[in-house]
Amino acid sequence: MKQVKKVAFLTAGGLAPCLSSSIGFLIDEYNRVAPKVEMIGYINGYMGLLKGDSIKVTPEVRKNALVLTKHGGSPIGNSRVKLTNVKDCVKRGLVKEGEDPLKVAADQLVKDGVDVLHTIGGDDTNTTAADLAEYLAKNNYPLIVVGLPKTIDNDVYPIKQSLGAWTAAEEGAKFFMNVVKENSANPRALTIHEVMGRNCGWLTYMTAECYRKMLSRTQFLPEFKLTRERQEVHAVYVPEAVVDFEEEAKRLRAVMDKNDSVNIFVSEGAGVSDIIKEMKARGEEVPVDAFGHPRLDKVNVGQYIGKRFGELLGAEKVQVFKSGYFARAAAPNRKDLKLIESCAKKAVECALSGVSGVIGQDENKRGELRACEFPRIKGGKPFNIHKAGFKSMLAEIGQPFPRKKRASSK
């Protein structure tokens, strides 16, 4: 590996409480160990890379880099662009007909004099980074790619803990502490809390866990109908388990009759395949994003669950609240800041040593913080519903342990 003279950053995919902080810690670490390295950020992720649209890390930004650790969002912007989806890149005007986006990106990096590219994103961002790293290696481009794992779903193989996920759970719990009070606006209120998580129920479980801990620290006044029971989590549904609507309706109807309210936490990806089947049977088209994923805002699991249970429970009012955008745009909490900083330092160490990969605690190497090889990076890691904490939670709220969803036959 030649001497690193210039590095570039890009953030991509959805937001998470780590993007701004990751850039702040990366800049600060380069200032500390390699102060002569020039730095730029590509605007709006891979879109900016393809367009050659970047911003310089100025002396003033270097001096105040840690200010970025106090903010959510991304100071350089995100987009959802997949370099191997040529048709989408052409359609969006990012490359010309007949051009290979991977080559366009690689040539832009060379043109900009970049030696190291830091990608900060989830499984889609880092699998795209893997495609780019493979292309660079095969075509003898003198560049390396070092990624950081951002996803509030916490579902990237083989990363033990994704950056920002702890914060998202905590923020989602804070969100529900307020909106749960809406159940006092109507009798027989059904409140659905839809939590982000396309394929993985980790965030839904952890948000419910954080929320219930907050309830444990809350003082109630039962004599005046201010009870924990009305604000409790009464059901938790995740993509990895099957929901028996008929049996659950019987249980939850009894809860509604007793407490005059029912609160359900559900992952945005729970039951998606069944809902899509129903939509297609009705002749409805299910739009997909650039990565081929069904657009969950069109599937709308929360509304589906609310409508079905609303009828079965005899609810007078059904409300669906989504905490995702509130949670994912937050600044990281202390626990995440510590993890982000350690990953950023390791990322700089690997970059200066010429080691590519995605930085994280490698589950297959006893949680060692290292550059996990790109071919091993993929999304869709399921939440383990047999986790002791999840089983204990269900037992405490009176929800029968669910049947595990069968693996896809695809």
GROMACS .gro file of C-alpha atoms in nm:
model
  410
    1MET     CA    1   0.000   0.000   0.000
    2LYS     CA    2   0.137   0.335  -0.101
    3GLN     CA    3   0.137   0.622   0.144
    4VAL     CA    4  -0.212   0.754   0.208
    5LYS     CA    5  -0.234   1.115   0.096
    6LYS     CA    6  -0.608   1.159   0.050
    7VAL     CA    7  -0.917   0.994   0.193
    8ALA     CA    8  -1.285   1.036   0.111
    9PHE     CA    9  -1.602   0.973   0.309
   10LEU     CA   10  -1.953   0.896   0.199
   11THR     CA   11  -2.272   0.810   0.386
   12ALA     CA   12  -2.555   0.620   0.221
   13GLY     CA   13  -2.889   0.449   0.276
   14GLY     CA   14  -3.131   0.553   0.548
   15LEU     CA   15  -3.027   0.761   0.845
   16ALA     CA   16  -2.899   0.619   1.173
   17PRO     CA   17  -2.771   0.786   1.493
   18CYS     CA   18  -2.406   0.746   1.391
   19LEU     CA   19  -2.343   0.905   1.051
   20SER     CA   20  -2.239   1.253   1.159
   21SER     CA   21  -2.050   1.114   1.458
   22SER     CA   22  -1.862   0.859   1.247
   23ILE     CA   23  -1.734   1.134   1.018
   24GLY     CA   24  -1.643   1.349   1.318
   25PHE     CA   25  -1.443   1.072   1.485
   26LEU     CA   26  -1.274   0.973   1.154
   27ILE     CA   27  -1.161   1.330   1.089
   28ASP     CA   28  -1.042   1.370   1.447
   29GLU     CA   29  -0.844   1.046   1.433
   30TYR     CA   30  -0.676   1.137   1.105
   31ASN     CA   31  -0.589   1.474   1.259
   32ARG     CA   32  -0.424   1.290   1.545
   33VAL     CA   33  -0.229   1.015   1.365
   34ALA     CA   34  -0.190   1.147   1.008
   35PRO     CA   35  -0.244   1.524   1.010
   36LYS     CA   36  -0.112   1.574   0.656
   37VAL     CA   37  -0.379   1.352   0.499
   38GLU     CA   38  -0.623   1.548   0.282
   39MET     CA   39  -0.995   1.468   0.329
   40ILE     CA   40  -1.310   1.516   0.124
   41GLY     CA   41  -1.672   1.407   0.156
   42TYR     CA   42  -1.886   1.297  -0.137
   43ILE     CA   43  -2.224   1.470  -0.134
   44ASN     CA   44  -2.526   1.239  -0.107
   45GLY     CA   45  -2.339   0.910  -0.100
   46TYR     CA   46  -2.268   0.711  -0.415
   47MET     CA   47  -2.468   0.968  -0.611
   48GLY     CA   48  -2.203   1.229  -0.530
   49LEU     CA   49  -1.925   0.987  -0.615
   50LEU     CA   50  -2.072   0.918  -0.960
   51LYS     CA   51  -2.125   1.290  -1.023
   52GLY     CA   52  -1.788   1.396  -0.881
   53ASP     CA   53  -1.968   1.617  -0.630
   54SER     CA   54  -1.758   1.655  -0.314
   55ILE     CA   55  -1.674   1.897  -0.034
   56LYS     CA   56  -1.333   1.955   0.124
   57VAL     CA   57  -1.261   1.904   0.492
   58THR     CA   58  -1.129   2.251   0.568
   59PRO     CA   59  -0.895   2.351   0.855
   60GLU     CA   60  -1.198   2.490   1.038
   61VAL     CA   61  -1.381   2.156   1.005
   62ARG     CA   62  -1.070   1.970   1.122
   63LYS     CA   63  -1.049   2.195   1.426
   64ASN     CA   64  -1.415   2.145   1.519
   65ALA     CA   65  -1.465   1.788   1.395
   66LEU     CA   66  -1.602   1.660   1.726
   67VAL     CA   67  -1.896   1.901   1.697
   68LEU     CA   68  -2.027   1.645   1.448
   69THR     CA   69  -2.054   1.386   1.726
   70LYS     CA   70  -2.330   1.590   1.888
   71HIS     CA   71  -2.559   1.574   1.585
   72GLY     CA   72  -2.784   1.323   1.411
   73GLY     CA   73  -2.833   1.295   1.035
   74SER     CA   74  -2.544   1.328   0.792
   75PRO     CA   75  -2.365   1.658   0.720
   76ILE     CA   76  -2.277   1.537   0.368
   77GLY     CA   77  -2.611   1.377   0.282
   78ASN     CA   78  -2.733   1.031   0.184
   79SER     CA   79  -2.895   0.863  -0.116
   80ARG     CA   80  -3.001   0.511  -0.215
   81VAL     CA   81  -2.785   0.426  -0.516
   82LYS     CA   82  -2.663   0.077  -0.604
   83LEU     CA   83  -2.364   0.079  -0.837
   84THR     CA   84  -2.454  -0.259  -0.988
   85ASN     CA   85  -2.808  -0.144  -1.070
   86VAL     CA   86  -2.707   0.001  -1.405
   87LYS     CA   87  -3.063   0.060  -1.524
   88ASP     CA   88  -3.147   0.272  -1.218
   89CYS     CA   89  -2.822   0.471  -1.244
   90VAL     CA   90  -2.894   0.549  -1.611
   91LYS     CA   91  -3.257   0.639  -1.536
   92ARG     CA   92  -3.147   0.885  -1.268
   93GLY     CA   93  -2.892   1.045  -1.500
   94LEU     CA   94  -2.593   0.939  -1.290
   95VAL     CA   95  -2.422   0.755  -1.577
   96LYS     CA   96  -2.470   0.750  -1.953
   97GLU     CA   97  -2.619   0.463  -2.149
   98GLY     CA   98  -2.351   0.196  -2.195
   99GLU     CA   99  -2.139   0.310  -1.901
  100ASP     CA  100  -2.056   0.084  -1.606
  101PRO     CA  101  -2.129   0.271  -1.278
  102LEU     CA  102  -1.851   0.079  -1.103
  103LYS     CA  103  -1.597   0.204  -1.359
  104VAL     CA  104  -1.737   0.558  -1.342
  105ALA     CA  105  -1.701   0.552  -0.962
  106ALA     CA  106  -1.351   0.404  -0.976
  107ASP     CA  107  -1.235   0.656  -1.234
  108GLN     CA  108  -1.378   0.943  -1.027
  109LEU     CA  109  -1.184   0.825  -0.722
  110VAL     CA  110  -0.865   0.819  -0.930
  111LYS     CA  111  -0.943   1.160  -1.078
  112ASP     CA  112  -0.991   1.300  -0.726
  113GLY     CA  113  -0.663   1.142  -0.611
  114VAL     CA  114  -0.834   0.935  -0.341
  115ASP     CA  115  -0.631   0.656  -0.180
  116VAL     CA  116  -0.893   0.542   0.076
  117LEU     CA  117  -1.272   0.553   0.060
  118HIS     CA  118  -1.465   0.527   0.388
  119THR     CA  119  -1.825   0.414   0.338
  120ILE     CA  120  -2.067   0.456   0.627
  121GLY     CA  121  -2.390   0.267   0.580
  122GLY     CA  122  -2.591  -0.051   0.624
  123ASP     CA  123  -2.578  -0.381   0.443
  124ASP     CA  124  -2.682  -0.232   0.107
  125THR     CA  125  -2.421   0.043   0.135
  126ASN     CA  126  -2.146  -0.197   0.232
  127THR     CA  127  -2.238  -0.469  -0.018
  128THR     CA  128  -2.217  -0.192  -0.278
  129ALA     CA  129  -1.881  -0.100  -0.123
  130ALA     CA  130  -1.784  -0.468  -0.157
  131ASP     CA  131  -1.875  -0.460  -0.527
  132LEU     CA  132  -1.665  -0.147  -0.569
  133ALA     CA  133  -1.371  -0.292  -0.371
  134GLU     CA  134  -1.381  -0.608  -0.585
  135TYR     CA  135  -1.389  -0.403  -0.903
  136LEU     CA  136  -1.095  -0.191  -0.787
  137ALA     CA  137  -0.890  -0.501  -0.701
  138LYS     CA  138  -0.967  -0.685  -1.026
  139ASN     CA  139  -0.883  -0.383  -1.238
  140ASN     CA  140  -0.569  -0.285  -1.046
  141TYR     CA  141  -0.691   0.048  -0.912
  142PRO     CA  142  -0.459   0.152  -0.625
  143LEU     CA  143  -0.742   0.217  -0.378
  144ILE     CA  144  -0.888   0.052  -0.071
  145VAL     CA  145  -1.234   0.074   0.084
  146VAL     CA  146  -1.300   0.070   0.459
  147GLY     CA  147  -1.663   0.065   0.573
  148LEU     CA  148  -1.845   0.132   0.899
  149PRO     CA  149  -2.166  -0.062   0.977
  150LYS     CA  150  -2.468   0.166   1.010
  151THR     CA  151  -2.812   0.017   1.054
  152ILE     CA  152  -3.066   0.058   1.332
  153ASP     CA  153  -3.199  -0.290   1.243
  154ASN     CA  154  -2.874  -0.442   1.375
  155ASP     CA  155  -2.898  -0.712   1.108
  156VAL     CA  156  -2.559  -0.722   0.932
  157TYR     CA  157  -2.353  -1.041   0.918
  158PRO     CA  158  -2.105  -1.091   1.086
  159ILE     CA  159  -2.125  -0.766   1.285
  160LYS     CA  160  -2.226  -0.814   1.648
  161GLN     CA  161  -2.352  -0.458   1.703
  162SER     CA  162  -2.427  -0.202   1.434
  163LEU     CA  163  -2.359   0.164   1.501
  164GLY     CA  164  -2.659   0.369   1.614
  165ALA     CA  165  -2.890   0.077   1.693
  166TRP     CA  166  -2.880   0.122   2.072
  167THR     CA  167  -2.971   0.489   2.036
  168ALA     CA  168  -3.257   0.416   1.797
  169ALA     CA  169  -3.411   0.176   2.049
  170GLU     CA  170  -3.382   0.428   2.329
  171GLU     CA  171  -3.528   0.708   2.118
  172GLY     CA  172  -3.815   0.487   2.002
  173ALA     CA  173  -3.897   0.415   2.363
  174LYS     CA  174  -3.899   0.787   2.447
  175PHE     CA  175  -4.130   0.845   2.151
  176PHE     CA  176  -4.381   0.589   2.275
  177MET     CA  177  -4.372   0.722   2.632
  178ASN     CA  178  -4.555   1.025   2.492
  179VAL     CA  179  -4.784   0.883   2.226
  180VAL     CA  180  -4.912   0.603   2.452
  181LYS     CA  181  -5.101   0.873   2.640
  182GLU     CA  182  -5.326   0.902   2.335
  183ASN     CA  183  -5.508   0.597   2.470
  184SER     CA  184  -5.663   0.830   2.727
  185ALA     CA  185  -5.836   1.027   2.452
  186ASN     CA  186  -6.082   0.747   2.376
  187PRO     CA  187  -6.228   0.437   2.541
  188ARG     CA  188  -6.126   0.099   2.392
  189ALA     CA  189  -5.816   0.247   2.230
  190LEU     CA  190  -5.587   0.028   2.019
  191THR     CA  191  -5.241   0.183   1.983
  192ILE     CA  192  -4.995   0.036   1.733
  193HIS     CA  193  -4.627   0.127   1.758
  194GLU     CA  194  -4.465   0.039   1.425
  195VAL     CA  195  -4.087   0.012   1.463
  196MET     CA  196  -3.834  -0.003   1.179
  197GLY     CA  197  -3.695  -0.345   1.090
  198ARG     CA  198  -3.749  -0.498   0.746
  199ASN     CA  199  -3.617  -0.848   0.815
  200CYS     CA  200  -3.504  -0.829   1.175
  201GLY     CA  201  -3.701  -0.784   1.497
  202TRP     CA  202  -3.405  -0.678   1.712
  203LEU     CA  203  -3.500  -0.309   1.715
  204THR     CA  204  -3.865  -0.381   1.798
  205TYR     CA  205  -3.763  -0.605   2.087
  206MET     CA  206  -3.500  -0.364   2.217
  207THR     CA  207  -3.734  -0.063   2.186
  208ALA     CA  208  -3.997  -0.249   2.388
  209GLU     CA  209  -3.728  -0.347   2.640
  210CYS     CA  210  -3.613   0.015   2.681
  211TYR     CA  211  -3.972   0.135   2.707
  212ARG     CA  212  -4.060  -0.118   2.977
  213LYS     CA  213  -3.753  -0.013   3.175
  214MET     CA  214  -3.878   0.345   3.154
  215LEU     CA  215  -4.218   0.230   3.283
  216SER     CA  216  -4.042   0.064   3.576
  217ARG     CA  217  -3.899   0.402   3.673
  218THR     CA  218  -4.234   0.578   3.636
  219GLN     CA  219  -4.466   0.653   3.929
  220PHE     CA  220  -4.836   0.575   3.877
  221LEU     CA  221  -5.157   0.654   4.065
  222PRO     CA  222  -5.388   0.350   4.034
  223GLU     CA  223  -5.649   0.506   4.261
  224PHE     CA  224  -5.712   0.761   3.987
  225LYS     CA  225  -5.694   0.515   3.693
  226LEU     CA  226  -5.334   0.604   3.617
  227THR     CA  227  -5.195   0.251   3.592
  228ARG     CA  228  -4.896   0.079   3.437
  229GLU     CA  229  -5.132  -0.180   3.289
  230ARG     CA  230  -5.286   0.081   3.054
  231GLN     CA  231  -4.940   0.188   2.934
  232GLU     CA  232  -4.785  -0.159   2.923
  233VAL     CA  233  -4.669  -0.336   2.606
  234HIS     CA  234  -4.935  -0.600   2.546
  235ALA     CA  235  -4.787  -0.768   2.236
  236VAL     CA  236  -4.461  -0.772   2.040
  237TYR     CA  237  -4.460  -0.897   1.679
  238VAL     CA  238  -4.139  -0.948   1.481
  239PRO     CA  239  -4.061  -1.074   1.128
  240GLU     CA  240  -3.906  -1.395   1.259
  241ALA     CA  241  -4.228  -1.523   1.418
  242VAL     CA  242  -4.579  -1.610   1.300
  243VAL     CA  243  -4.876  -1.415   1.439
  244ASP     CA  244  -5.182  -1.626   1.514
  245PHE     CA  245  -5.442  -1.353   1.474
  246GLU     CA  246  -5.737  -1.553   1.601
  247GLU     CA  247  -5.565  -1.670   1.920
  248GLU     CA  248  -5.402  -1.333   1.983
  249ALA     CA  249  -5.737  -1.159   1.933
  250LYS     CA  250  -5.892  -1.368   2.210
  251ARG     CA  251  -5.608  -1.282   2.448
  252LEU     CA  252  -5.597  -0.914   2.360
  253ARG     CA  253  -5.973  -0.875   2.373
  254ALA     CA  254  -5.956  -0.978   2.739
  255VAL     CA  255  -5.682  -0.717   2.790
  256MET     CA  256  -5.897  -0.453   2.620
  257ASP     CA  257  -6.199  -0.543   2.833
  258LYS     CA  258  -5.993  -0.514   3.150
  259ASN     CA  259  -5.776  -0.208   3.077
  260ASP     CA  260  -5.982  -0.023   2.816
  261SER     CA  261  -5.672  -0.012   2.593
  262VAL     CA  262  -5.422  -0.234   2.410
  263ASN     CA  263  -5.068  -0.137   2.301
  264ILE     CA  264  -4.887  -0.338   2.032
  265PHE     CA  265  -4.523  -0.309   1.920
  266VAL     CA  266  -4.472  -0.444   1.566
  267SER     CA  267  -4.177  -0.449   1.325
  268GLU     CA  268  -4.241  -0.282   0.991
  269GLY     CA  269  -4.141  -0.610   0.825
  270ALA     CA  270  -4.359  -0.844   1.030
  271GLY     CA  271  -4.596  -1.039   0.806
  272VAL     CA  272  -4.488  -0.848   0.493
  273SER     CA  273  -4.488  -1.156   0.268
  274ASP     CA  274  -4.848  -1.237   0.362
  275ILE     CA  275  -4.961  -0.877   0.310
  276ILE     CA  276  -4.790  -0.864  -0.031
  277LYS     CA  277  -4.968  -1.184  -0.134
  278GLU     CA  278  -5.301  -1.024  -0.044
  279MET     CA  279  -5.210  -0.705  -0.235
  280LYS     CA  280  -5.113  -0.899  -0.546
  281ALA     CA  281  -5.431  -1.108  -0.522
  282ARG     CA  282  -5.623  -0.779  -0.537
  283GLY     CA  283  -5.423  -0.680  -0.845
  284GLU     CA  284  -5.222  -0.413  -0.662
  285GLU     CA  285  -4.865  -0.342  -0.768
  286VAL     CA  286  -4.596  -0.351  -0.496
  287PRO     CA  287  -4.325  -0.093  -0.580
  288VAL     CA  288  -3.959  -0.168  -0.499
  289ASP     CA  289  -3.657   0.050  -0.427
  290ALA     CA  290  -3.321   0.060  -0.611
  291PHE     CA  291  -3.208  -0.246  -0.419
  292GLY     CA  292  -3.515  -0.451  -0.511
  293HIS     CA  293  -3.676  -0.433  -0.166
  294PRO     CA  294  -4.055  -0.391  -0.145
  295ARG     CA  295  -4.131  -0.036  -0.033
  296LEU     CA  296  -4.262  -0.081   0.319
  297ASP     CA  297  -4.443   0.252   0.318
  298LYS     CA  298  -4.669   0.102   0.051
  299VAL     CA  299  -4.714  -0.231   0.231
  300ASN     CA  300  -4.787  -0.055   0.563
  301VAL     CA  301  -4.777  -0.330   0.824
  302GLY     CA  302  -4.894  -0.106   1.108
  303GLN     CA  303  -5.214  -0.011   0.926
  304TYR     CA  304  -5.279  -0.376   0.837
  305ILE     CA  305  -5.232  -0.493   1.197
  306GLY     CA  306  -5.443  -0.204   1.325
  307LYS     CA  307  -5.731  -0.272   1.087
  308ARG     CA  308  -5.738  -0.644   1.154
  309PHE     CA  309  -5.707  -0.626   1.532
  310GLY     CA  310  -5.927  -0.318   1.551
  311GLU     CA  311  -6.217  -0.523   1.420
  312LEU     CA  312  -6.139  -0.832   1.627
  313LEU     CA  313  -6.098  -0.638   1.954
  314GLY     CA  314  -6.395  -0.410   1.904
  315ALA     CA  315  -6.171  -0.105   1.931
  316GLU     CA  316  -6.343   0.233   1.927
  317LYS     CA  317  -6.028   0.407   1.805
  318VAL     CA  318  -5.718   0.270   1.629
  319GLN     CA  319  -5.400   0.475   1.600
  320VAL     CA  320  -5.074   0.378   1.433
  321PHE     CA  321  -4.757   0.561   1.534
  322LYS     CA  322  -4.422   0.518   1.360
  323SER     CA  323  -4.113   0.608   1.562
  324GLY     CA  324  -3.860   0.531   1.289
  325TYR     CA  325  -3.787   0.878   1.152
  326PHE     CA  326  -3.782   1.024   1.503
  327ALA     CA  327  -3.540   0.755   1.625
  328ARG     CA  328  -3.304   0.726   1.332
  329ALA     CA  329  -3.230   1.099   1.307
  330ALA     CA  330  -3.117   1.132   1.670
  331ALA     CA  331  -2.768   1.209   1.790
  332PRO     CA  332  -2.603   0.898   1.943
  333ASN     CA  333  -2.620   0.820   2.313
  334ARG     CA  334  -2.312   0.757   2.527
  335LYS     CA  335  -2.310   0.384   2.465
  336ASP     CA  336  -2.315   0.430   2.088
  337LEU     CA  337  -2.061   0.714   2.098
  338LYS     CA  338  -1.812   0.485   2.265
  339LEU     CA  339  -1.865   0.214   2.003
  340ILE     CA  340  -1.853   0.462   1.712
  341GLU     CA  341  -1.527   0.614   1.836
  342SER     CA  342  -1.358   0.275   1.874
  343CYS     CA  343  -1.471   0.169   1.526
  344ALA     CA  344  -1.353   0.497   1.372
  345LYS     CA  345  -1.009   0.457   1.527
  346LYS     CA  346  -0.984   0.101   1.398
  347ALA     CA  347  -1.101   0.220   1.054
  348VAL     CA  348  -0.819   0.474   1.034
  349GLU     CA  349  -0.568   0.216   1.156
  350CYS     CA  350  -0.679  -0.029   0.885
  351ALA     CA  351  -0.686   0.242   0.617
  352LEU     CA  352  -0.330   0.349   0.689
  353SER     CA  353  -0.224  -0.018   0.688
  354GLY     CA  354  -0.393  -0.090   0.355
  355VAL     CA  355  -0.655  -0.327   0.496
  356SER     CA  356  -1.001  -0.322   0.338
  357GLY     CA  357  -1.324  -0.440   0.502
  358VAL     CA  358  -1.611  -0.332   0.726
  359ILE     CA  359  -1.509  -0.243   1.080
  360GLY     CA  360  -1.703  -0.413   1.356
  361GLN     CA  361  -1.709  -0.669   1.632
  362ASP     CA  362  -1.672  -0.995   1.441
  363GLU     CA  363  -1.918  -1.250   1.577
  364ASN     CA  364  -1.715  -1.535   1.428
  365LYS     CA  365  -1.397  -1.423   1.601
  366ARG     CA  366  -1.523  -1.382   1.958
  367GLY     CA  367  -1.633  -1.025   1.905
  368GLU     CA  368  -1.289  -0.898   1.800
  369LEU     CA  369  -1.299  -0.545   1.661
  370ARG     CA  370  -1.151  -0.580   1.313
  371ALA     CA  371  -1.197  -0.525   0.941
  372CYS     CA  372  -1.448  -0.792   0.847
  373GLU     CA  373  -1.386  -0.910   0.492
  374PHE     CA  374  -1.630  -0.768   0.235
  375PRO     CA  375  -1.742  -1.107   0.094
  376ARG     CA  376  -1.873  -1.194   0.443
  377ILE     CA  377  -2.087  -0.881   0.470
  378LYS     CA  378  -2.457  -0.926   0.405
  379GLY     CA  379  -2.785  -0.810   0.553
  380GLY     CA  380  -3.092  -0.990   0.677
  381LYS     CA  381  -2.940  -1.138   0.992
  382PRO     CA  382  -3.245  -1.252   1.190
  383PHE     CA  383  -3.324  -1.167   1.548
  384ASN     CA  384  -3.299  -1.473   1.771
  385ILE     CA  385  -3.649  -1.506   1.917
  386HIS     CA  386  -3.511  -1.763   2.163
  387LYS     CA  387  -3.304  -1.489   2.326
  388ALA     CA  388  -3.363  -1.512   2.700
  389GLY     CA  389  -3.462  -1.147   2.733
  390PHE     CA  390  -3.727  -1.176   2.462
  391LYS     CA  391  -3.875  -1.493   2.610
  392SER     CA  392  -3.885  -1.331   2.955
  393MET     CA  393  -4.055  -1.021   2.816
  394LEU     CA  394  -4.329  -1.222   2.646
  395ALA     CA  395  -4.386  -1.423   2.963
  396GLU     CA  396  -4.416  -1.103   3.168
  397ILE     CA  397  -4.671  -0.945   2.933
  398GLY     CA  398  -4.868  -1.269   2.900
  399GLN     CA  399  -4.799  -1.330   2.530
  400PRO     CA  400  -4.758  -1.698   2.434
  401PHE     CA  401  -4.421  -1.776   2.280
  402PRO     CA  402  -4.472  -1.755   1.902
  403ARG     CA  403  -4.409  -2.016   1.640
  404LYS     CA  404  -4.090  -1.946   1.448
  405LYS     CA  405  -4.141  -1.836   1.089
  406ARG     CA  406  -4.023  -2.090   0.834
  407ALA     CA  407  -3.721  -1.993   0.625
  408SER     CA  408  -3.796  -1.878   0.272
  409SER     CA  409  -3.785  -2.148   0.010
  410LYS     CA  410  -3.612  -1.912  -0.231
   0.00000   0.00000   0.00000
